[in-house]
Coordinates of C-alpha atoms in Angstrom, one line a residue:
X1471 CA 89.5 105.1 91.9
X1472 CA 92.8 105.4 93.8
X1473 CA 94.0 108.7 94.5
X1474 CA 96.2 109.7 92.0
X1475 CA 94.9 107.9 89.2
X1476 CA 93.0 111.2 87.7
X1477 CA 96.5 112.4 87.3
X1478 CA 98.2 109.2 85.8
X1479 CA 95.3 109.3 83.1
X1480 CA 96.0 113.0 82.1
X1481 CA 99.7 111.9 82.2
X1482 CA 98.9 108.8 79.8
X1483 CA 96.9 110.6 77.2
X1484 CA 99.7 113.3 77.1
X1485 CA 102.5 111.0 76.6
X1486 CA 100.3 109.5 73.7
X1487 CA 99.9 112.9 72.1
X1488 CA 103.7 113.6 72.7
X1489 CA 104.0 110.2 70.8
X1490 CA 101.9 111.2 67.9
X1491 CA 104.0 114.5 67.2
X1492 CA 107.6 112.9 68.0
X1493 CA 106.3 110.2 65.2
X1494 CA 105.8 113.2 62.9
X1495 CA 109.4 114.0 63.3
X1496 CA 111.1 111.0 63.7
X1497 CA 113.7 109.8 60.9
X1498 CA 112.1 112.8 59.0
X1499 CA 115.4 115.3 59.4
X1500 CA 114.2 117.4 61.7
X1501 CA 115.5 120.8 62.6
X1502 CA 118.2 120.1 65.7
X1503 CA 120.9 122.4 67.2
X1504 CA 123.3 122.5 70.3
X1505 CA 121.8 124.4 73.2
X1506 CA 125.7 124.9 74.4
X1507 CA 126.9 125.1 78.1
X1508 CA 127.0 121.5 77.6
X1509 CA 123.3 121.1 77.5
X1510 CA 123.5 118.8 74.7
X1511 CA 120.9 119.0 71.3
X1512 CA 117.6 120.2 70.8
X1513 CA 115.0 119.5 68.1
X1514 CA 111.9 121.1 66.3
X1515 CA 110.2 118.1 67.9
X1516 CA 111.3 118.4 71.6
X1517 CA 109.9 121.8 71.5
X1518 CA 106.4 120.8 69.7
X1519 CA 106.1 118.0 72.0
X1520 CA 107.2 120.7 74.9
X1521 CA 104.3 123.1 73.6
X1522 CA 101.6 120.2 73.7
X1523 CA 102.4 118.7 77.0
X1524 CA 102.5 122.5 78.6
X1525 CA 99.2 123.4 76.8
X1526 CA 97.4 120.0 77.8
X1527 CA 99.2 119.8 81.2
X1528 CA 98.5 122.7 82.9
X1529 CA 95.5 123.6 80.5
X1530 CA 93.8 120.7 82.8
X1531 CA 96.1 121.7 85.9
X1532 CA 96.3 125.1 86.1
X1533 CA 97.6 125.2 90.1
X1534 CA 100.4 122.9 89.0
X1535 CA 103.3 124.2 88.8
X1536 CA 105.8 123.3 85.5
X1537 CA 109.6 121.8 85.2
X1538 CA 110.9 120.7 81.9
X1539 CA 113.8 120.3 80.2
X1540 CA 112.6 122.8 77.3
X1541 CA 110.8 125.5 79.3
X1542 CA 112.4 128.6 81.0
X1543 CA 113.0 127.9 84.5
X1544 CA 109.6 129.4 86.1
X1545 CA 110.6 129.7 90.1
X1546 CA 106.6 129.6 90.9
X1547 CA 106.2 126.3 90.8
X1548 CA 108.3 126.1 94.0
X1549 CA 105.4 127.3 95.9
X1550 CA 102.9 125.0 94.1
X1551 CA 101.4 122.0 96.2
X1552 CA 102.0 119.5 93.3
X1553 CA 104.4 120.2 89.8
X1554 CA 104.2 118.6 86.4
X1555 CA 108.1 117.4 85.7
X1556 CA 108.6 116.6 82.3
X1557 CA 110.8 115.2 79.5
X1558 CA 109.4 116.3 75.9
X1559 CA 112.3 113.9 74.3
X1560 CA 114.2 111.7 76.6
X1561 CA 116.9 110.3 74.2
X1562 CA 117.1 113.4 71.9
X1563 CA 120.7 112.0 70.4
X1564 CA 118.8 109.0 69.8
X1565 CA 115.8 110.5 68.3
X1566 CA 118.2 112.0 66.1
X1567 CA 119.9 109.6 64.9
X1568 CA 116.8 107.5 63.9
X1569 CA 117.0 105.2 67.2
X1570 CA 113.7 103.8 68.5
X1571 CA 115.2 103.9 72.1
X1572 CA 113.8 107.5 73.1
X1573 CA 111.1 107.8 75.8
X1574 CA 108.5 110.7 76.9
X1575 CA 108.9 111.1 80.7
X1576 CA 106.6 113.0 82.5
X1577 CA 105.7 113.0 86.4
X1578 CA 103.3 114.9 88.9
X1579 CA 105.3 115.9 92.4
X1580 CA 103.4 116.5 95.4
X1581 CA 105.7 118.3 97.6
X1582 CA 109.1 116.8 97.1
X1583 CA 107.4 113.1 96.2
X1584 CA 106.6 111.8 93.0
X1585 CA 103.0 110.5 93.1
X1586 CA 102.2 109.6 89.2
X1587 CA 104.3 108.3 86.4
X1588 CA 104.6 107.8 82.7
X1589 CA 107.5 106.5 80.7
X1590 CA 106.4 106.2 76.9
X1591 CA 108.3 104.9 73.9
X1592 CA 106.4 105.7 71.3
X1593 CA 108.2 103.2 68.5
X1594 CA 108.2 100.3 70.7
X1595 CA 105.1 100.7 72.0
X1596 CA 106.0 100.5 75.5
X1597 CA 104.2 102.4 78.3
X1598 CA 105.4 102.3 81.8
X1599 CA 102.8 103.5 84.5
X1600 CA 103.1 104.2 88.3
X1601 CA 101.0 105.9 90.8
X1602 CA 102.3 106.4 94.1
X1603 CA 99.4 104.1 95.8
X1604 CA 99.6 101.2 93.1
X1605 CA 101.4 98.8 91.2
X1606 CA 104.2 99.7 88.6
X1607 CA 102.9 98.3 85.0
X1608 CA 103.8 97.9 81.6
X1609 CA 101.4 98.0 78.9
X1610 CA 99.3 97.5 82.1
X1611 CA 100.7 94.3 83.2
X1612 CA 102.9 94.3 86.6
X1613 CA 106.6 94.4 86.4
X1614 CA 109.3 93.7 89.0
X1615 CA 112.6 94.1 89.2
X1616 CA 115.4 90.9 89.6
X1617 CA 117.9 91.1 92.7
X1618 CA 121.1 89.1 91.8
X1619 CA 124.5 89.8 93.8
X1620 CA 127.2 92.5 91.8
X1621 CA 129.0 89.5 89.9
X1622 CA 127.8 89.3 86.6
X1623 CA 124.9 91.9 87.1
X1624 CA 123.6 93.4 83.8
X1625 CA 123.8 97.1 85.1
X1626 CA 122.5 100.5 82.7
X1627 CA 125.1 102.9 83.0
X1628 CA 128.2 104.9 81.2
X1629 CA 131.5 104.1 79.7
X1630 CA 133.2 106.3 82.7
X1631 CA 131.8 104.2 85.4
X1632 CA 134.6 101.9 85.1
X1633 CA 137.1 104.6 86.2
X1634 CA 139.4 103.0 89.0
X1635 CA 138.6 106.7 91.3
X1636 CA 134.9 105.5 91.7
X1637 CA 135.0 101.9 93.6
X1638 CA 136.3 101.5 96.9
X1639 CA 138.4 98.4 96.1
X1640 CA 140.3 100.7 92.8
X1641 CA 138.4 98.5 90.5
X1642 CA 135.0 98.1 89.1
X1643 CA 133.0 94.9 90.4
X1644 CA 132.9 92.7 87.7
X1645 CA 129.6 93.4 86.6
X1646 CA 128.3 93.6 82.9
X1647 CA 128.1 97.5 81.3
X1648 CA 125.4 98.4 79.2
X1649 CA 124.0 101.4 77.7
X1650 CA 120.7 103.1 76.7
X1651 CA 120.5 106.7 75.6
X1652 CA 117.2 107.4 77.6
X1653 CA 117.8 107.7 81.0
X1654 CA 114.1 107.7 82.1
X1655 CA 114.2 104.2 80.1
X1656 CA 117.5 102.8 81.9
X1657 CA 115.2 103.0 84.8
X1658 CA 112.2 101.3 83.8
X1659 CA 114.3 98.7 82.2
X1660 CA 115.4 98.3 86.1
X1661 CA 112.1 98.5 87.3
X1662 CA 111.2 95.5 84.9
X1663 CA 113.8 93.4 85.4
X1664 CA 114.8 93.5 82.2
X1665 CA 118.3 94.7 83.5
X1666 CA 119.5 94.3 86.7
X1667 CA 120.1 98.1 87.8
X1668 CA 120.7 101.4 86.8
X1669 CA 124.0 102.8 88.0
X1670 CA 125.2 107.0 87.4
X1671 CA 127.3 108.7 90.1
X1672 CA 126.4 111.9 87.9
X1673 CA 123.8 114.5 88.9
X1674 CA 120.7 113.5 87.3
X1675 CA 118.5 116.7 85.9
X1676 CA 115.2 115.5 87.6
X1677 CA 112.9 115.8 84.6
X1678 CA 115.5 112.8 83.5
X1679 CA 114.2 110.5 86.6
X1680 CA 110.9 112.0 88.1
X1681 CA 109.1 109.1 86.5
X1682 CA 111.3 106.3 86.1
X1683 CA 112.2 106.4 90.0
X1684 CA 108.2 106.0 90.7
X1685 CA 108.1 103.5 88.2
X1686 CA 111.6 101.3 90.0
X1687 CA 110.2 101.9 93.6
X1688 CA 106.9 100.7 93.0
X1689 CA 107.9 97.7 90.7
X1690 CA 109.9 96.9 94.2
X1691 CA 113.1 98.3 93.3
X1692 CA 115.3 100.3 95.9
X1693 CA 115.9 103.4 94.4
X1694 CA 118.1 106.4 95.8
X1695 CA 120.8 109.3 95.1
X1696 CA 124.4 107.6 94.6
X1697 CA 124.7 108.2 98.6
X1698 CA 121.7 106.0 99.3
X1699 CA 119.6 108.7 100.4
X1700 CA 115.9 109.0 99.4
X1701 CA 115.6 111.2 96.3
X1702 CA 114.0 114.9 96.5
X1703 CA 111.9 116.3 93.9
X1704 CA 111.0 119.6 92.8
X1705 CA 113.8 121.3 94.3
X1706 CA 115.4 124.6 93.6
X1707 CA 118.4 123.0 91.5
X1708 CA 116.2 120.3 90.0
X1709 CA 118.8 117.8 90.0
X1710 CA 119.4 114.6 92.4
X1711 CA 123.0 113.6 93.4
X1712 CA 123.3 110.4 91.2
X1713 CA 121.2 107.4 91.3
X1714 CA 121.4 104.0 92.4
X1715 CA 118.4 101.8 91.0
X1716 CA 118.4 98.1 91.8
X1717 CA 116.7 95.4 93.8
X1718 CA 117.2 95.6 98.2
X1719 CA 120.3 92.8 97.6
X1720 CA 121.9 94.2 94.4
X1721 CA 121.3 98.0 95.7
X1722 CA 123.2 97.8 98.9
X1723 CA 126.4 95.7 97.2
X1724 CA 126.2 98.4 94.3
X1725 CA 126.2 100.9 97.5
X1726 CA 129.2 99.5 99.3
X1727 CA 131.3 98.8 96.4
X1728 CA 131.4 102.7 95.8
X1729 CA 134.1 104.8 96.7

């Protein structure tokens, strides 16, 4: 057994679980609110997903330290060797409006490196796998990404992106904008080749990307902050400085078209 494989298995079986309870919920009404501060919603189901993964998670890892989206910020897991990173409910606007397109994201850290991943949409019955030493999968069958040039590329990003202030020329290459409300999925699309890349010049909240970015880079994707540096995990702000997700080719034209 490869290294991290004992903790891609406990990651797999709790993104199943998460499933199971999101299903419960799902196009059911559930209880949602606005967090405010520009958080965005929250629904009876993040937080029962949130409890299960936690209570699972660390039940089985109890020197792991925890970050996710719907848990106070707990400053120990700083100090801890490896950290759970989580997303109950990637997607939650989705989820609430009946979408299938919502993901459970959830990633171990080791340091500041992400060493296991799990991407799971329950609906679609799609489960993306990494570990750090092996292959990226998909329903346990290997996925790569494609590496076209900029012109015509099918890239996952936002409606903003096309702002003139952004590209170094004053105007967006002419590749083609699309749009998925899960960001951890935007990746794994990437990572599949099912898209081409996955483009935000916004900070990223790293429960968000923990997994996806294992997931691109091990699929063979180049994957890095909108700068082109190496993304950092676990850190005290918990965000990364954009992303730029693509193949080597697409990657550094993405990289040199930006302002």
């Amino acid at each position: 057994m490869r290294a991290h494989d004992d903790d891609l298995d406990l990651l797999t079986r709790a993104a199943r679980q998460a499933g199971r309870i999101a299903m419960g919920f799902w196009r059911r009404d559930p209880v949602a609110w606005d967090k405010g501060g520009g958080a965005g919603p929250v629904t009876e189901a993040d937080l029962a997903v949130n409890d299960a993964m936690l209570s699972l998670l660390t039940g089985e890892r109890p020197d792991y330290g925890w970050l996710s989206e719907e848990s106070e910020a707990d400053p120990a897991r700083l100090d801890a060797q490896r950290c759970f990173i989580v997303d109950p409910i990637d997607g939650t606007r989705a989820f609430i409006d009946g979408q299938d397109g919502f993901s459970h994201s959830l990633a171990v850290a080791d340091g500041s490196r992400i060493i296991a991943a799990v991407v799971h949409l329950p609906v679609l019955d799609l489960t993306y796998t990494a570990t750090a030493d092996g292959p990226a999968l998909l329903n346990g069958k290997p996925i790569a990404p494609t590496d076209p040039d900029i012109d015509g590329a099918g890239v996952l990003t936002y409606r903003a992106i096309s702002d003139a202030q952004y590209w170094r020329s004053g105007v967006m290459p002419p590749f083609k904008r699309e749009f998925r409300s899960s960001l951890a999925w935007r990746l794994s699309l990437a990572a599949e080749g099912r898209f081409d890349a996955a483009l935000s010049l916004r900070a990223a909240w790293e429960w968000d990307i923990a997994a996806g970015s294992l997931i691109a880079e091990r699929a063979g994707a180049r994957v890095t902050d909108r700068r082109g540096k190496p993304m950092q995990f676990n850190s005290p702000r918990a965000q990364v400085d954009g992303l730029i997700v693509a193949g080597p080719n697409l990657h550094g034209q993405l990289l040199a078209a930006l302002a």
